[in-house]
Coordinates of C-alpha atoms and ligand atoms in Angstrom, one line a residue:
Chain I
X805 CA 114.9 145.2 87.6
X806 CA 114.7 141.0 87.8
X807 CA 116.7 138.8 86.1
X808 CA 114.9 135.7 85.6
X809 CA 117.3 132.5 86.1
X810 CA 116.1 129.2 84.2
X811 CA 116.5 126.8 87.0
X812 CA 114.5 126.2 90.3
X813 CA 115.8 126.9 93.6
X814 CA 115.7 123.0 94.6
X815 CA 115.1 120.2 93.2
X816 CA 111.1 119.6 92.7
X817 CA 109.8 115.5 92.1
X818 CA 106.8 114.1 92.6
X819 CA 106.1 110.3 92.9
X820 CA 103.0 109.9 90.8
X821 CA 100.0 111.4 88.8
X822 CA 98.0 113.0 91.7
X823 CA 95.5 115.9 90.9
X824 CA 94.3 115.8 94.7
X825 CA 97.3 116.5 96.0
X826 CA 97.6 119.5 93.3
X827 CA 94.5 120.6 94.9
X828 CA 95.4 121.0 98.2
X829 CA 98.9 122.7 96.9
X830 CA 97.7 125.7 95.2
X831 CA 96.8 126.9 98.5
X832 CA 100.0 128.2 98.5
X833 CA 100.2 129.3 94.8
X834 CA 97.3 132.0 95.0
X835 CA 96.2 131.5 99.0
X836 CA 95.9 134.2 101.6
X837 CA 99.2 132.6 102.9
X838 CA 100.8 131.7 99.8
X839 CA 104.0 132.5 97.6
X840 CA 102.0 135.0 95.5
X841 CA 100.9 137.2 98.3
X842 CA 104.4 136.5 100.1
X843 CA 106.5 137.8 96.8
X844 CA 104.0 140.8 95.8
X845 CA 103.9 141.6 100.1
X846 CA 107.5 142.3 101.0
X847 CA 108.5 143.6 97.7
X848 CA 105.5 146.1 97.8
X849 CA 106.3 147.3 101.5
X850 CA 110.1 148.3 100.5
X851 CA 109.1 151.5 99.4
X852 CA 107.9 152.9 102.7
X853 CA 110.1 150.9 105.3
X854 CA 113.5 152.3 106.9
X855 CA 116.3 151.6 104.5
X856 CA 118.1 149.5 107.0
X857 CA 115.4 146.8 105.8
X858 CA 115.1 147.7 102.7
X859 CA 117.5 144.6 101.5
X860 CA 115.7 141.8 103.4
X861 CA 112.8 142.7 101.8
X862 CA 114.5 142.5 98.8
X863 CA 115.6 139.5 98.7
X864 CA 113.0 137.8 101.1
X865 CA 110.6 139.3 97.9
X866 CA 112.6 137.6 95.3
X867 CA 113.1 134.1 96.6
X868 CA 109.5 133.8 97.5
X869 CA 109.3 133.8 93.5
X870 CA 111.5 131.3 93.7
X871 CA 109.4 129.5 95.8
X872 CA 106.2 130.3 93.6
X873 CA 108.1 128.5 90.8
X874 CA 108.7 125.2 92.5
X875 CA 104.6 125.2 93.4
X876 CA 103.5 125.6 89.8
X877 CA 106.1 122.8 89.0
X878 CA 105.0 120.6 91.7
X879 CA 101.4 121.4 90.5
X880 CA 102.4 120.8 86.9
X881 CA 103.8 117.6 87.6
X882 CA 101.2 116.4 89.7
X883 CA 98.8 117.0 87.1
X884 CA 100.2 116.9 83.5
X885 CA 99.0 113.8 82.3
X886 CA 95.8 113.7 84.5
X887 CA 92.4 113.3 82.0
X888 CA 89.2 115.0 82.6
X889 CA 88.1 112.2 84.7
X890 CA 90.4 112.2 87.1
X891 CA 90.3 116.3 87.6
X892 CA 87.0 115.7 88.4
X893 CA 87.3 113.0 90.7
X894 CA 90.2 115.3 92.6
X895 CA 87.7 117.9 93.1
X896 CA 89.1 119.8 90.3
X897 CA 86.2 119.1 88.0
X898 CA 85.1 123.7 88.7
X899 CA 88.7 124.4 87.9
X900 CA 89.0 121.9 85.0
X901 CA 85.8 123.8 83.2
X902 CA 87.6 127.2 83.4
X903 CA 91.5 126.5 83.0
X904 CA 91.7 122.8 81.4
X905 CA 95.2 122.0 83.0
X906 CA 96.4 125.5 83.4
X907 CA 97.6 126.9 86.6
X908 CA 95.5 129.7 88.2
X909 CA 95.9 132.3 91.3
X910 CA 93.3 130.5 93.3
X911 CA 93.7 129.0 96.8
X912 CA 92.3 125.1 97.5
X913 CA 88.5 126.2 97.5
X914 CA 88.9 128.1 93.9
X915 CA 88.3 131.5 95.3
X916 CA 90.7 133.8 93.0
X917 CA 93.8 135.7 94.5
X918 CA 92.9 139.1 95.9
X919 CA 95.2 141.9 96.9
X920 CA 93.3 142.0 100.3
X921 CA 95.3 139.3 101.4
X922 CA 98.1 141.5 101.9
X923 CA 98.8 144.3 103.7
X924 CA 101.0 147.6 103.4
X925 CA 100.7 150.2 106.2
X926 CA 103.4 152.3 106.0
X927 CA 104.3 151.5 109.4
X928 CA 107.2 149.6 109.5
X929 CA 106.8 147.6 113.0
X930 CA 103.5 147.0 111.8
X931 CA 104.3 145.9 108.3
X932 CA 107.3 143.2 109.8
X933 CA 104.9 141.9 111.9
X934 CA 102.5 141.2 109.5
X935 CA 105.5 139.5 107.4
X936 CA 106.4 137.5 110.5
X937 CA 102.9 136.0 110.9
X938 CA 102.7 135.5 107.2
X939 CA 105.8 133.4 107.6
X940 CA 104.6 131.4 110.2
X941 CA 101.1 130.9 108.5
X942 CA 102.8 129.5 105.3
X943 CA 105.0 127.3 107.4
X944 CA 101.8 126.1 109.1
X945 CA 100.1 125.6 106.1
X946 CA 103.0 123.7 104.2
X947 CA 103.2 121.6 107.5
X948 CA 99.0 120.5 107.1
X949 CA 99.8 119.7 103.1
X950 CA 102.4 117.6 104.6
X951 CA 100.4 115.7 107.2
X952 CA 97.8 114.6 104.3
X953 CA 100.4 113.7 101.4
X954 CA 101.5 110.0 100.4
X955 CA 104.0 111.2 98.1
X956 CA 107.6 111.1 99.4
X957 CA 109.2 112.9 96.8
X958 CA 106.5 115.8 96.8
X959 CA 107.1 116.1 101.0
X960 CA 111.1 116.7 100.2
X961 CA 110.4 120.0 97.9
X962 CA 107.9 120.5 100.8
X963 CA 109.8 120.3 104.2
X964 CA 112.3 122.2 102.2
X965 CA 110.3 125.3 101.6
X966 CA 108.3 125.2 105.1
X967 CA 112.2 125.2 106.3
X968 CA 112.6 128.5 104.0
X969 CA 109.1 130.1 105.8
X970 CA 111.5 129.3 109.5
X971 CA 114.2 131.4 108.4
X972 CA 112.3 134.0 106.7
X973 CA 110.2 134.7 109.9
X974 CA 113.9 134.5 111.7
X975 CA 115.2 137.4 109.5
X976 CA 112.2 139.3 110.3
X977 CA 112.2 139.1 113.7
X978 CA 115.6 140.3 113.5
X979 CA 114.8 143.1 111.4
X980 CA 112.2 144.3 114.1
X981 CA 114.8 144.4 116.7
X982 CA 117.3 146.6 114.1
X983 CA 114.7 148.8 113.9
X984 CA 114.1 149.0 117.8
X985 CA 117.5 149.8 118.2
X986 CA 117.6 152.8 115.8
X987 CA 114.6 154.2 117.2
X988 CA 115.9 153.9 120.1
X989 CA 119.7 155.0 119.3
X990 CA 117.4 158.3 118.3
X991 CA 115.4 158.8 121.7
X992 CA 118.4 159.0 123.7
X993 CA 121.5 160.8 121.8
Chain D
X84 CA 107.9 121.0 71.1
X85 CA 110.7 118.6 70.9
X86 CA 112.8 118.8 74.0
X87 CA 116.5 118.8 73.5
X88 CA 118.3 116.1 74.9
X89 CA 120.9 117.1 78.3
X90 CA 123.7 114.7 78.5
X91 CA 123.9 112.6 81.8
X92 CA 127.0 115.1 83.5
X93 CA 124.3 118.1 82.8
X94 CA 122.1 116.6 86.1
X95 CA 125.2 116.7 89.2
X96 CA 126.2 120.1 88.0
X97 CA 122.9 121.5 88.5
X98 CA 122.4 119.9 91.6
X99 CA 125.8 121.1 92.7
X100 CA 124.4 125.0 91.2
X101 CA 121.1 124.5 93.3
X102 CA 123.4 123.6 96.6
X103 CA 125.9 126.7 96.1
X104 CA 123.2 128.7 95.5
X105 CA 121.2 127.8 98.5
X106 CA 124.5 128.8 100.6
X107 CA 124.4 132.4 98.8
X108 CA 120.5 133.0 99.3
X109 CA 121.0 131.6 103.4
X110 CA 124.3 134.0 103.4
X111 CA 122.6 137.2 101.8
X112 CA 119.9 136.9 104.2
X113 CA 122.0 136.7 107.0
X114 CA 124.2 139.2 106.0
X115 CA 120.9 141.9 105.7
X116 CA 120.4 141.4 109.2
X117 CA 124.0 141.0 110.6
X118 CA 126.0 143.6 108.3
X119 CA 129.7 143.1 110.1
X120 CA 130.1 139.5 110.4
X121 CA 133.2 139.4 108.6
X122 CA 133.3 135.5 108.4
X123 CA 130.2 135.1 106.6
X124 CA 131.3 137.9 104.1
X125 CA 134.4 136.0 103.5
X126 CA 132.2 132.9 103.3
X127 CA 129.8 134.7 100.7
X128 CA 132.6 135.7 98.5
X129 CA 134.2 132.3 98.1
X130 CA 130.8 130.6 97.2
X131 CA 130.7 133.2 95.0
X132 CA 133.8 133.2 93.2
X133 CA 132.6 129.4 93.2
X134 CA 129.2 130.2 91.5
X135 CA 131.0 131.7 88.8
X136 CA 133.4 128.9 88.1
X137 CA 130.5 126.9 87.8
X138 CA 127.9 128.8 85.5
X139 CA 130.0 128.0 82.2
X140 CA 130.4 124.8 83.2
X141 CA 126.3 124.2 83.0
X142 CA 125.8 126.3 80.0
X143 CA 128.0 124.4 77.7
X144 CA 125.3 121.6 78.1
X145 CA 121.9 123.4 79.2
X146 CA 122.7 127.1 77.3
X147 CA 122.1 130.4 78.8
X148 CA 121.4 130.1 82.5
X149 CA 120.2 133.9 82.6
X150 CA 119.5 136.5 79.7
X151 CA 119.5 140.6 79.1
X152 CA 122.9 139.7 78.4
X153 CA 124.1 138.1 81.6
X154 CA 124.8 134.6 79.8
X155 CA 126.2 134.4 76.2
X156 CA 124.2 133.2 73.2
X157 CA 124.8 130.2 71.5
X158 CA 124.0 130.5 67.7
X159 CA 121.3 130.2 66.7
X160 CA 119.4 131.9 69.8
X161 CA 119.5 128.7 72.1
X162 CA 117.4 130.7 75.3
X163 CA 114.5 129.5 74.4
X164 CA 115.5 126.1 74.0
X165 CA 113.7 123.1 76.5
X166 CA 113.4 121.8 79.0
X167 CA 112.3 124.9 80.8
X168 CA 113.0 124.2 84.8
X169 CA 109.9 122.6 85.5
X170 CA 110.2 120.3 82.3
X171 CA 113.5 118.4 83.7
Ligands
LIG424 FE1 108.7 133.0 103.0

């Protein structure tokens, strides 16, 4: 089971009221590369991988929740007190129409969250190296969202979670060479 | 909804949470991948032990941290109570 904790993982500010930059953030709440496929990806792979990775996914799983929280705060904040006008002048005029100022699993263009964005194969060098390029397309992503944002406060939650997406694909990679080894350990004894 | 009002020591004691915390989520993930490093499991119990010391410490301003029974109830049922996390 989950236990839900009522705090975030770090500390999320943002410097203004800015629905564009909300925009180009949700990316990573319901993109192909984002939190939501990150969480619902490793924590749907456990049940077929070799338990000696069964705990990284775990927990890799569970903080990218973590991660999707800080998102929909950052998104929240950026756009709490934003009127119909200035949705629509943020390009969020299609979203407005549908949610108001409700968060959705969309990515930056509005297309909905799909399961096809993620992946489960049941084999388990295949399924770590699908997490491994995940990682490094999220820290990619957060890296572009970066480049275009004025908002200092915004880029610290940000360079901390594209730090997170570094370490994650790290763990991975190591997990892959665990794995080797076993099979390995196998061929020869 | 009328947001309850958190005292000025509530905000370093939550920061000082978030940064113990971030220790424990860096130490369990390296610990899944190297299982006998028994430096970082001493580490990991000491922030630990920590993290426990501090959790009362927040709720007595901010109430119940976690539910299903893992923090204790105020009276009357204070989980509910703002700011939520993204409301601070
Ligand atoms: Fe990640």
């Amino acid at each position: 089971m989950w236990i839900y904790e009522k705090k975030l993982q770090y500390p999320v500010r943002v410097s203004t009221c800015n629905p564009m930059l909300a925009r180009f953030l949700i990316e990573q709440y319901g993109g192909a590369d984002g939190e939501l496929s990150a969480a619902l990806r490793y924590l749907n792979q456990r049940y077929s991988i070799p338990d000696e990775v069964i705990g990284l996914l775990t927990d890799i799983g569970t903080e990218e929740f973590a991660h999707l929280e800080m998102i929909a705060t950052m998104v929240y904040k950026l756009t709490k007190d934003a009127t119909p006008d200035q949705m629509k002048a943020a390009g969020l005029g299609d979203h407005y129409v549908n949610h108001d100022n409700a968060l959705f699993y969309h990515n930056a263009s509005g297309v909905p969250w799909t399961a096809s964005y993620i992946q489960a194969k049941g084999d388990p060098i295949a399924d770590l190296y699908e997490d491994i390029a995940a990682e490094e397309k999220a820290r990619a992503t957060y890296q572009w969202i970066i480049d275009m944002s004025d908002d200092p406060d915004l880029n610290d939650g940000l360079r901390f979670l594209r730090e997170r997406e570094v370490v994650h694909s790290q763990r991975f990679r190591e997990a892959v060479e665990i794995l080797k080894e076993e099979r390995d350990k196998k061929k020869y004894f | 909804m009328s947001q309850h009002q958190l005292p000025q020591e509530f905000y370093p004691l939550m920061e000082e949470l978030q940064a113990v915390d971030f220790v424990l989520v860096e130490l369990t993930l390296y610990l899944d991948t190297h299982p006998n490093d028994t430096a970082a499991i001493q580490q990991f119990n000491e922030m630990a032990y920590y993290r426990h010391q501090l959790v009362p410490q927040i709720e007595q301003y901010y109430g119940p941290l976690q539910q299903f029974g893992n923090s204790y109830s105020g009276y009357p049922w204070n989980w509910n109570q703002s700011p939520w996390p993204w409301q601070l």
